[in-house]
PDB file of C-alpha atoms and ligand atoms in Angstrom:
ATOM      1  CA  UNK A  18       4.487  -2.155 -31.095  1.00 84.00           C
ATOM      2  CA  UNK A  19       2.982  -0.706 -34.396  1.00 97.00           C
ATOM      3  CA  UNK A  20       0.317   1.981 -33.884  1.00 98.00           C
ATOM      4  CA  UNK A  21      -2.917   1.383 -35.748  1.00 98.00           C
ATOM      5  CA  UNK A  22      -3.371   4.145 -38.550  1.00 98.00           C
ATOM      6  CA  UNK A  23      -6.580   4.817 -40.066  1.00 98.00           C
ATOM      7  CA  UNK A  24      -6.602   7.352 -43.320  1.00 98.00           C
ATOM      8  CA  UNK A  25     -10.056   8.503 -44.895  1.00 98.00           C
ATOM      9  CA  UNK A  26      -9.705   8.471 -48.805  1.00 98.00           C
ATOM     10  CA  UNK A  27     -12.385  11.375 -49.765  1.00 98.00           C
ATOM     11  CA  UNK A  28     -11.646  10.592 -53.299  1.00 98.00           C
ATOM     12  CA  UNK A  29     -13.203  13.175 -55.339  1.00 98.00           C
ATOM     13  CA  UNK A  30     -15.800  14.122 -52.609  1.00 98.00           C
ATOM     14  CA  UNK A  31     -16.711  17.599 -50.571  1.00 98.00           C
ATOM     15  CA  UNK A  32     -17.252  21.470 -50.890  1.00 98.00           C
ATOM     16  CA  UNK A  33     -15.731  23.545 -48.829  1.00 98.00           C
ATOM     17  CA  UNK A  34     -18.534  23.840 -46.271  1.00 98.00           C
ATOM     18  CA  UNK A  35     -18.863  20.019 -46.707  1.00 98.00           C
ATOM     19  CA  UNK A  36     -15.512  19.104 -45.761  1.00 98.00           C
ATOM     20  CA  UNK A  37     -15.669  22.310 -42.756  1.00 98.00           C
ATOM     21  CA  UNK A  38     -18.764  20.095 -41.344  1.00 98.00           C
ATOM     22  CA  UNK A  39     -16.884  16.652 -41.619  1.00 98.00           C
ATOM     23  CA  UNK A  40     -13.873  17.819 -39.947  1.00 98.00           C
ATOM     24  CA  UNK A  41     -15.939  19.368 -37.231  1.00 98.00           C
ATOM     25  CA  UNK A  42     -17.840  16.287 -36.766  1.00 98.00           C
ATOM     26  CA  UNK A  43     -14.687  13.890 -36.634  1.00 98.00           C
ATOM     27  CA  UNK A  44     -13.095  16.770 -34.080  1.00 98.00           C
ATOM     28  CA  UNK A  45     -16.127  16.461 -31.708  1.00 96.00           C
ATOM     29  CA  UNK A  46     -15.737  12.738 -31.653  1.00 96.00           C
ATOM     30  CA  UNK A  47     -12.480  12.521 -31.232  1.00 95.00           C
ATOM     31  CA  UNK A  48     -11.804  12.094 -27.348  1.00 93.00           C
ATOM     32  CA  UNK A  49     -12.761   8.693 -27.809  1.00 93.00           C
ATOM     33  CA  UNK A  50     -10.265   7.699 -30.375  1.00 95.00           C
ATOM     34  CA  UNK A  51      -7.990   5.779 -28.345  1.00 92.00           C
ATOM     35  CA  UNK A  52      -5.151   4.480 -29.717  1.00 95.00           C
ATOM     36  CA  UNK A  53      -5.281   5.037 -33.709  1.00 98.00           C
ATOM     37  CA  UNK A  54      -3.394   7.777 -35.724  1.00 98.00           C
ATOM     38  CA  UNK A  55      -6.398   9.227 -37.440  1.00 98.00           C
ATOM     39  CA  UNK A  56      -5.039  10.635 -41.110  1.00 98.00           C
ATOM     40  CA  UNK A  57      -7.482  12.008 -43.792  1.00 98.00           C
ATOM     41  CA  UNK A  58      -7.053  12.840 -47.178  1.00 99.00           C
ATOM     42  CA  UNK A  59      -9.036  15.016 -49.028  1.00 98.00           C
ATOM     43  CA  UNK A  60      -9.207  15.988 -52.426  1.00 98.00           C
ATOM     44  CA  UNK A  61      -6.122  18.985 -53.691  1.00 98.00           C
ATOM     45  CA  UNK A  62      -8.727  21.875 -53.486  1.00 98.00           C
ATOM     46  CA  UNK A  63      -9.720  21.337 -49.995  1.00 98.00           C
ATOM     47  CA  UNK A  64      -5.816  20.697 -48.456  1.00 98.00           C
ATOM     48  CA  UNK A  65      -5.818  23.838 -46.690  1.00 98.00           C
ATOM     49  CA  UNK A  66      -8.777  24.295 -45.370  1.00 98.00           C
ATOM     50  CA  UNK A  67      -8.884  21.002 -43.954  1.00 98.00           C
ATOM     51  CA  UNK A  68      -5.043  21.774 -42.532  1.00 98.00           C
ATOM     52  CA  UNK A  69      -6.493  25.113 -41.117  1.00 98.00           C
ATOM     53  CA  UNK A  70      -9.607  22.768 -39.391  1.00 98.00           C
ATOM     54  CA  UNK A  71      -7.314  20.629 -38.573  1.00 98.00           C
ATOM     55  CA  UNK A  72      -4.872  22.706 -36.292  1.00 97.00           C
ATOM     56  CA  UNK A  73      -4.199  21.402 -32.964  1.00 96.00           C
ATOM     57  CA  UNK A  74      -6.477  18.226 -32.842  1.00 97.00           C
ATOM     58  CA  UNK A  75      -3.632  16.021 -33.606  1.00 96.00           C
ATOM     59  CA  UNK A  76      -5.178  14.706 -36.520  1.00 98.00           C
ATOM     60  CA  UNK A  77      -3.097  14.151 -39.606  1.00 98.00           C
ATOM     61  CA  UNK A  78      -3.822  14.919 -43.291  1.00 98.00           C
ATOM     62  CA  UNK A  79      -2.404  14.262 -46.533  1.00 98.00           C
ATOM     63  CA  UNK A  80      -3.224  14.049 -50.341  1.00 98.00           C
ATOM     64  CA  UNK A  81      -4.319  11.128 -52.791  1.00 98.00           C
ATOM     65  CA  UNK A  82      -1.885  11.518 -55.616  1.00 98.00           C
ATOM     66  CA  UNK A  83       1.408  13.126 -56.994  1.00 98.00           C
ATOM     67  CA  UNK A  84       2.922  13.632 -59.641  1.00 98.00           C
ATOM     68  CA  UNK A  85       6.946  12.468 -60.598  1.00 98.00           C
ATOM     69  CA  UNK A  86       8.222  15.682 -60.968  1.00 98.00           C
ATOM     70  CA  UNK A  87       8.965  18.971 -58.612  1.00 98.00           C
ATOM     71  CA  UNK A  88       7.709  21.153 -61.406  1.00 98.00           C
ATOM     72  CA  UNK A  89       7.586  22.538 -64.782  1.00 98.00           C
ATOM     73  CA  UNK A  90       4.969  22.432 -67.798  1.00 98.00           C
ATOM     74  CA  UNK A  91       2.726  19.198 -66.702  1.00 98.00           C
ATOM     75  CA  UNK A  92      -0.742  21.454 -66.836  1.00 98.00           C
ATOM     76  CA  UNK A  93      -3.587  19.786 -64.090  1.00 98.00           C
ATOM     77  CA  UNK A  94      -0.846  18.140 -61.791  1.00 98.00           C
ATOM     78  CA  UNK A  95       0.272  18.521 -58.388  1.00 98.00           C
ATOM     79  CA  UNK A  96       3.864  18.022 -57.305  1.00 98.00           C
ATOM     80  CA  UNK A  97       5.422  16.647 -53.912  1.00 98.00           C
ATOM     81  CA  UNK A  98       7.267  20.166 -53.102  1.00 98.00           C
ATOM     82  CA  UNK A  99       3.108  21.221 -53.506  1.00 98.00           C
ATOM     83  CA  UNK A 100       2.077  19.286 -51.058  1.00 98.00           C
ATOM     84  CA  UNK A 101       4.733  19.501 -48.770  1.00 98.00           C
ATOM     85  CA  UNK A 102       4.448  23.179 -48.579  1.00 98.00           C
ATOM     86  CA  UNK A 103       0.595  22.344 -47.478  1.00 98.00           C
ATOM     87  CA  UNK A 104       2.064  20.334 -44.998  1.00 98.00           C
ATOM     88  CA  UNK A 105       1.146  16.785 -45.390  1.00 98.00           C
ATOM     89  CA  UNK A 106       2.394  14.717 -43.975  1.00 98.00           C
ATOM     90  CA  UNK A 107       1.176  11.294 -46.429  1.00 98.00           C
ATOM     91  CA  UNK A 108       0.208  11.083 -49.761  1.00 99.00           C
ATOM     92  CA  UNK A 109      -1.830   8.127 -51.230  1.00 99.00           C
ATOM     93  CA  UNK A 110       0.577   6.321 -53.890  1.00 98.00           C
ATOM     94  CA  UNK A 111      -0.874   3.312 -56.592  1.00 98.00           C
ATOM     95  CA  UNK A 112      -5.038   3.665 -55.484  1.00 98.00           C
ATOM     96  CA  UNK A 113      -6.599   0.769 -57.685  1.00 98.00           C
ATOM     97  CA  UNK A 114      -8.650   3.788 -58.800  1.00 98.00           C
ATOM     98  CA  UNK A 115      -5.581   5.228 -60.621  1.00 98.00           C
ATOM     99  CA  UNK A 116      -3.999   2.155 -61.606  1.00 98.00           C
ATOM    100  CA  UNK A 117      -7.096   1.525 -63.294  1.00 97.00           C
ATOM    101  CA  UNK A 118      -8.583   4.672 -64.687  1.00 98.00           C
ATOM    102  CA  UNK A 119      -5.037   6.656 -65.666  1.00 98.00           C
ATOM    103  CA  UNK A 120      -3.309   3.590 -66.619  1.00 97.00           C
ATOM    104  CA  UNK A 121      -0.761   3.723 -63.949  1.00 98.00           C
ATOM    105  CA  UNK A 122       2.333   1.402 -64.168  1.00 98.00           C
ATOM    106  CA  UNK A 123       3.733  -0.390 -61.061  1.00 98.00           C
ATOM    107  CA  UNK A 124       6.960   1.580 -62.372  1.00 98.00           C
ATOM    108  CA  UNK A 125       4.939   5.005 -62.124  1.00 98.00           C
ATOM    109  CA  UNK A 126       3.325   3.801 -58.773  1.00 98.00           C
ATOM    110  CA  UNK A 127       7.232   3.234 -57.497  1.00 98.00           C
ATOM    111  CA  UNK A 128       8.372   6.345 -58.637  1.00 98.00           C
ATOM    112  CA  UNK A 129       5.745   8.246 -57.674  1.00 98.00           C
ATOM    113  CA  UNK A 130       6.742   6.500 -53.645  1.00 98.00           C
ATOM    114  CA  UNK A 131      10.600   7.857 -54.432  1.00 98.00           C
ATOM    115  CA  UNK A 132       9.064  11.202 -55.556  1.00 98.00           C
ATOM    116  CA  UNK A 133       7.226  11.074 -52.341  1.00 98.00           C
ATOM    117  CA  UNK A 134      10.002  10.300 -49.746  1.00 98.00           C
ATOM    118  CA  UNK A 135      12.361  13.099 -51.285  1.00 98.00           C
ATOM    119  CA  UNK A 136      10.040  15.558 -50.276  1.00 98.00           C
ATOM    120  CA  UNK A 137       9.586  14.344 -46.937  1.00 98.00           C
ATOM    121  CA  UNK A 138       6.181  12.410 -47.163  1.00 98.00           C
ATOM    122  CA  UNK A 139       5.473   9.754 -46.140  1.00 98.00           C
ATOM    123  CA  UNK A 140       3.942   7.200 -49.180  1.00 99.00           C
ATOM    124  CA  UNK A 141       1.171   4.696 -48.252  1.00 99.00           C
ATOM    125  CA  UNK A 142       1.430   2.385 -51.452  1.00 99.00           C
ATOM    126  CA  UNK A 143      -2.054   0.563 -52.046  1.00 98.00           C
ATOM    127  CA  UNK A 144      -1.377  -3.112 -53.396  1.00 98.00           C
ATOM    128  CA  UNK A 145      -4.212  -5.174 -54.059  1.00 98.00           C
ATOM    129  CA  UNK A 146      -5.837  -8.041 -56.607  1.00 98.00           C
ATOM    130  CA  UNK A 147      -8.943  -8.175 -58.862  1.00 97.00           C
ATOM    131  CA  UNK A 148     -11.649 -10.626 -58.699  1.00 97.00           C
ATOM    132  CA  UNK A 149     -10.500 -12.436 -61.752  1.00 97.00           C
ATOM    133  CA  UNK A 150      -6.755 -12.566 -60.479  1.00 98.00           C
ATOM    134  CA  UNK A 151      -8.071 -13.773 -57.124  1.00 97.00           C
ATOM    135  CA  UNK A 152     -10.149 -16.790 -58.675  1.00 96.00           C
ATOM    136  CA  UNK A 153      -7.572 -17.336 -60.673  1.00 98.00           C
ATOM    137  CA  UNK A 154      -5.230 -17.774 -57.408  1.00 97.00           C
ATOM    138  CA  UNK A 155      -3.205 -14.568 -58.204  1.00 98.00           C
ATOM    139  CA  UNK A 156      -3.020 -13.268 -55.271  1.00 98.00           C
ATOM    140  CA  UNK A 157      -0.056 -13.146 -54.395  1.00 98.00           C
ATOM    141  CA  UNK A 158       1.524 -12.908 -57.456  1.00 98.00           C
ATOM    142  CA  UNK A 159      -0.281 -10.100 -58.080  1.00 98.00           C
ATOM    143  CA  UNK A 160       0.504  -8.759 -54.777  1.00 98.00           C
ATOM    144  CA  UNK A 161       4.242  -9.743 -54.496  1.00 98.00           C
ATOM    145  CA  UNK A 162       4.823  -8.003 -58.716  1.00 98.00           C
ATOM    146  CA  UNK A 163       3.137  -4.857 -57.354  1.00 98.00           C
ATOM    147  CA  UNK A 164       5.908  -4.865 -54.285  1.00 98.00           C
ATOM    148  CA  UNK A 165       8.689  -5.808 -56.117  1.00 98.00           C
ATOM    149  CA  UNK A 166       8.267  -2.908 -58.419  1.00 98.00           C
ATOM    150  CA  UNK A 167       9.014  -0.458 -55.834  1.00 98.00           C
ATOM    151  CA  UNK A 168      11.522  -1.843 -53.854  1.00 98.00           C
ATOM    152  CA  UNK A 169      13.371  -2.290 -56.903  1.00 98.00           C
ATOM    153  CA  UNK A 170      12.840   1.168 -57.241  1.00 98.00           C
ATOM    154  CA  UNK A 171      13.544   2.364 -53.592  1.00 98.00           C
ATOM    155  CA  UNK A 172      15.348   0.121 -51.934  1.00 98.00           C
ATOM    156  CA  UNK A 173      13.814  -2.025 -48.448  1.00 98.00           C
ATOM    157  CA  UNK A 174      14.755   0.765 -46.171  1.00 98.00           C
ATOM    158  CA  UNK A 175      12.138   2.883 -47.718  1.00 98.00           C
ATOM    159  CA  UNK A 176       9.695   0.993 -46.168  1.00 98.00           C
ATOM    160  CA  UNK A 177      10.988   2.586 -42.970  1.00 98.00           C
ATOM    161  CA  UNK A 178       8.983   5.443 -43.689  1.00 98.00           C
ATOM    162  CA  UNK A 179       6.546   4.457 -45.625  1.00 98.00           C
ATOM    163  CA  UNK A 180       2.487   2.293 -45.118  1.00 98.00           C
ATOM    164  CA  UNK A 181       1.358  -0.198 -47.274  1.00 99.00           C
ATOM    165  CA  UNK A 182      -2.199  -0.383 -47.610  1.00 98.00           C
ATOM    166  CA  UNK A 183      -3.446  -4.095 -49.055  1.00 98.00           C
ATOM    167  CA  UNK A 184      -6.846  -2.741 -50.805  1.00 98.00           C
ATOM    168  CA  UNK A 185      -8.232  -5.833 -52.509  1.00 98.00           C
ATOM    169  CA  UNK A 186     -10.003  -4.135 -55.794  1.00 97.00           C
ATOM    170  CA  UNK A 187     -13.498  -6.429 -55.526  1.00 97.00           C
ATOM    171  CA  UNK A 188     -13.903  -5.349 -51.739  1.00 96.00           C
ATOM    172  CA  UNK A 189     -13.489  -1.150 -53.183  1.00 95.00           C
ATOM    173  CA  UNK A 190     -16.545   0.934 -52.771  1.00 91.00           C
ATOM    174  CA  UNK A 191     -18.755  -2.671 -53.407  1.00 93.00           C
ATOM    175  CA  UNK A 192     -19.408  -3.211 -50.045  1.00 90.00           C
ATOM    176  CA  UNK A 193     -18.062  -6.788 -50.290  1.00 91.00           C
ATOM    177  CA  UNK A 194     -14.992  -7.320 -47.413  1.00 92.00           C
ATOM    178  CA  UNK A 195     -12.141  -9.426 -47.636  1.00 93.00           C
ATOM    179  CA  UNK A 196     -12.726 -11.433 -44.319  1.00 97.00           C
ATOM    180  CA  UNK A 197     -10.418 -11.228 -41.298  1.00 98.00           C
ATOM    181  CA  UNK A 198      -9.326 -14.115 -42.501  1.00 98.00           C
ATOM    182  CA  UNK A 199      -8.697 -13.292 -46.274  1.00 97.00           C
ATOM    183  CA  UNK A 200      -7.099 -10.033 -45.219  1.00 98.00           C
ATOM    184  CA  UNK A 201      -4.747 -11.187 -42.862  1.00 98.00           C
ATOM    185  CA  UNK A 202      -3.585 -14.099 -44.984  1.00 98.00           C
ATOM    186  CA  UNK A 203      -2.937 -11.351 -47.736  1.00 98.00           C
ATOM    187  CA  UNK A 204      -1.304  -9.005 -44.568  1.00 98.00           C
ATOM    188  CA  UNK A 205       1.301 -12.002 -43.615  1.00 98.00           C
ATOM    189  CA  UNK A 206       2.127 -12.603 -47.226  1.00 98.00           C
ATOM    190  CA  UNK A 207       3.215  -9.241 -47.298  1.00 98.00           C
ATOM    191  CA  UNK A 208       5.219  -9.061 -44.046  1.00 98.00           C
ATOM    192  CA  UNK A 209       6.622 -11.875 -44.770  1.00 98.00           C
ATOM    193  CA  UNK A 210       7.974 -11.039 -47.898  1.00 98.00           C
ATOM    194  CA  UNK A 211       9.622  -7.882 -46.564  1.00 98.00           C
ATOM    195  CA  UNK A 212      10.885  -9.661 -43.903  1.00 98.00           C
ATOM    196  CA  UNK A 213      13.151 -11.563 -46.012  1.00 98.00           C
ATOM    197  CA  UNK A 214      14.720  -9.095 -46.728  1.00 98.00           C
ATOM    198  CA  UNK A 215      14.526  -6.934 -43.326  1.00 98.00           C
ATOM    199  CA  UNK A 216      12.940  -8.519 -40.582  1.00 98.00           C
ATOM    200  CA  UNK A 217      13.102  -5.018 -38.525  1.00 98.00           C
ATOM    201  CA  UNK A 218      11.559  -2.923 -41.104  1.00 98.00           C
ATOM    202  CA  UNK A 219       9.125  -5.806 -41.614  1.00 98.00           C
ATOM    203  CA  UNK A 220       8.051  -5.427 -38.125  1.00 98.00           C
ATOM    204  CA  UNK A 221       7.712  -1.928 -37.989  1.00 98.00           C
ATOM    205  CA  UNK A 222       5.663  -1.288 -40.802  1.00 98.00           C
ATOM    206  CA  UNK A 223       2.454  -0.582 -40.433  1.00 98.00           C
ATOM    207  CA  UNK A 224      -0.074  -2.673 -43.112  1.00 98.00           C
ATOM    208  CA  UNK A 225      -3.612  -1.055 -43.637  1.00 98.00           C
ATOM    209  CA  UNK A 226      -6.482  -3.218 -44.906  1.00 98.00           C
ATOM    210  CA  UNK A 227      -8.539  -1.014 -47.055  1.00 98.00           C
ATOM    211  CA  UNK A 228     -12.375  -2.311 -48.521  1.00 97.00           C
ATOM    212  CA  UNK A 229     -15.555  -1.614 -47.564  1.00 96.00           C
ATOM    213  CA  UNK A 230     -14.197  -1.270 -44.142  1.00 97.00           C
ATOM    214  CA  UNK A 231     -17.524   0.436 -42.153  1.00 97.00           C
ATOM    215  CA  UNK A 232     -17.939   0.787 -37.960  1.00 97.00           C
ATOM    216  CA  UNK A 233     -19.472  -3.129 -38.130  1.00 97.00           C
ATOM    217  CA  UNK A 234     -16.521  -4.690 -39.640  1.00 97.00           C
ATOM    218  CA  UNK A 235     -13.428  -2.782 -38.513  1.00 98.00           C
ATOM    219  CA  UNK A 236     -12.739  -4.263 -35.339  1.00 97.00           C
ATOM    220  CA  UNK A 237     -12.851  -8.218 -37.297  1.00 98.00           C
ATOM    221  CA  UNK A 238     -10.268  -6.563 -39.510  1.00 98.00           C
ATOM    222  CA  UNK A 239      -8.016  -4.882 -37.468  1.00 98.00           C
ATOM    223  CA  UNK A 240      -7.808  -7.498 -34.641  1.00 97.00           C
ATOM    224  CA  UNK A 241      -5.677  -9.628 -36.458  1.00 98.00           C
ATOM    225  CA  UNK A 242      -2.019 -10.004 -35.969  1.00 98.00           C
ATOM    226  CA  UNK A 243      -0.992  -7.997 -38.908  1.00 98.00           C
ATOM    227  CA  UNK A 244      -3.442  -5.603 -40.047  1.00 98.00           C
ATOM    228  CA  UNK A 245      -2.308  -2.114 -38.482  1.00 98.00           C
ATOM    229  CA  UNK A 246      -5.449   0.030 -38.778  1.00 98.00           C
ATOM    230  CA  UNK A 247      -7.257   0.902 -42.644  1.00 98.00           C
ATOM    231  CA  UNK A 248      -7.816   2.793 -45.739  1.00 98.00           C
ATOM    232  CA  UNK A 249     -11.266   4.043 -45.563  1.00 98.00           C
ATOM    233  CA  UNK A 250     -12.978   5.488 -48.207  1.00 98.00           C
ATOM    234  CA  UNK A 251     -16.977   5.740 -48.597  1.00 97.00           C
ATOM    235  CA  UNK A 252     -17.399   5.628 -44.544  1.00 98.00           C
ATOM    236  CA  UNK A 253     -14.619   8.161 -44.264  1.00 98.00           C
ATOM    237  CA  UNK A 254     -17.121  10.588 -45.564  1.00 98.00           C
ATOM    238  CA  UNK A 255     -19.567  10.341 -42.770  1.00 98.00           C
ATOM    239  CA  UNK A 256     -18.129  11.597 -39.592  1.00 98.00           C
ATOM    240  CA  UNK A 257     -20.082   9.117 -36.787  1.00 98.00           C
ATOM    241  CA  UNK A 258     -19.426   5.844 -39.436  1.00 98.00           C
ATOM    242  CA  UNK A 259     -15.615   7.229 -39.715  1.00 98.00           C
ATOM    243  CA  UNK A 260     -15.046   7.344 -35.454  1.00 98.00           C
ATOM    244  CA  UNK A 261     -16.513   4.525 -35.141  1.00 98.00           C
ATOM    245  CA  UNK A 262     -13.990   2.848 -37.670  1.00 98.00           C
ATOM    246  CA  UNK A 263     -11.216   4.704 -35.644  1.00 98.00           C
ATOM    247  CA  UNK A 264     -12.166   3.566 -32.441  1.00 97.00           C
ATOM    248  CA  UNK A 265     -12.007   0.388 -33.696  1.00 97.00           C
ATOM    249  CA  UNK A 266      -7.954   1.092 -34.284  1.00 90.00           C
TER     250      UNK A 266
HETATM  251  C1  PEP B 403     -10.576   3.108 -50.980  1.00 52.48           C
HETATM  252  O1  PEP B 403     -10.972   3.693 -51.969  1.00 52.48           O
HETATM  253  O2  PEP B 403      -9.392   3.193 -50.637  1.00 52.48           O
HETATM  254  C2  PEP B 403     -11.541   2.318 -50.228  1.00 52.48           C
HETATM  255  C3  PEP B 403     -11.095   1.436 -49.383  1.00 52.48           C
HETATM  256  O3  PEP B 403     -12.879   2.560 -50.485  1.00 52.48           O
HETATM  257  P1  PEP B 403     -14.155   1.936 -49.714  1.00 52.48           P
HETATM  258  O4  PEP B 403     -13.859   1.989 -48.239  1.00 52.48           O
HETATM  259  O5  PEP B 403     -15.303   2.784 -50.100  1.00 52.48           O
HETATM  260  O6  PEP B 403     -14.275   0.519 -50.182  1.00 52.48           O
END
């Protein structure tokens, strides 16, 4: 039985007393929260204070990026040893947001998921298609190029410790969801695929669905067969829209 996981992308959101009142808010809401694994990930600068907020709510938090290497002379970057020593527990590998705006590779996006593991954290690899590659019926060869890259790179049994979130880039931050439907076609194409080549880890992975996912829509999403919680981002930012996605886990 996979546990639902739903992870709040704050992008590059929050001050310090911002992201003190979010985490408060989520905290107080929390008791309700049945059966998710509640993860969020805010921005570098705001790690620790959200780890310190965090403590004993059983909440987990990670980052939205890493870089390749441990360390050395790579000047704005943040390494996996970093974020470890934060203690996160995930970090957000191949966003559409940096595929698309730093011109990341689907060989960067799978080494950035080894760089990930060796340091004990735990990747959740976003895959997901544009609007012209979907009308164009891309899908899932969009999809199935952006999966192959990294377990080239890693190997199946990676995916043992490892989500995959399936973040179509039309439904990001537009407000336009996939459908149950759409998702979870997308969801099985992906299990499926892994299964071929291990029908255990297959089964135990756990598959986000990640797009304009708001209180109103998550429990369409997540009630099908293979969508395993989501990748929120805009309603991850408001604490009451954010529970209400989570209860919906
Ligand atoms: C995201 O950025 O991962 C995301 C899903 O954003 P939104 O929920 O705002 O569409």
């Amino acid at each position: 039985m996979r546990r639902p996981i739903v992870a709040g992308n704050w992008k590059m959101n929050g001050t310090q007393s911002e992201a003190a009142a979010l985490i408060e808010g989520i905290r107080s809401g929390l008791a309700d929260v049945k059966n998710a694994e509640v993860v969020v990930c805010p921005p570098f600068t705001l790690i620790s204070l959200v780890a310190a907020a965090l403590d004993g709510s059983g909440i987990s938090y990670g980052a939205q990026n890493l870089n390749v290497y441990d360390a050395g002379a790579y000047t704005g970057e943040v390494s996996g040893p970093m974020l470890r020593d934060l203690g996160c527990t995930y970090v957000i590998v191949g966003h559409s947001e940096r595929r698309a705006l730093y011109g990341e590779s689907d060989d960067v996006v799978a080494e950035k998921f080894r760089a990930a593991q060796q340091h004990g954290l735990v990747p959740i690899l976003c895959v997901g298609e544009t609007l012209e590659q979907r009308v164009d019926n891309d899908t899932e060869t969009v999809i199935a190029r952006q999966l192959d890259a990294v377990v080239d790179t890693v190997g199946i049994e990676a995916f043992g410790q490892a989500v995959i979130a399936y973040e179509p880039v039309w439904a990001i931050g537009t407000g336009m969801t996939a459908t149950p439907e759409q998702a979870q076609a997308v969801h099985q194409f992906i299990r499926d695929k892994l299964a071929a080549l291990d029908g255990a880890i297959a089964d135990g992975l756990r598959l986000q669905y990640g797009g304009s996912v708001k209180g109103a829509n998550a429990q369409g999403l997540f009630g099908q067969p293979d969508i395993d919680g989501g990748l929120i981002g805009g309603a991850s930012l408001h604490a009451e829209e954010f529970l209400n996605v989570c209860r919906a886990g």
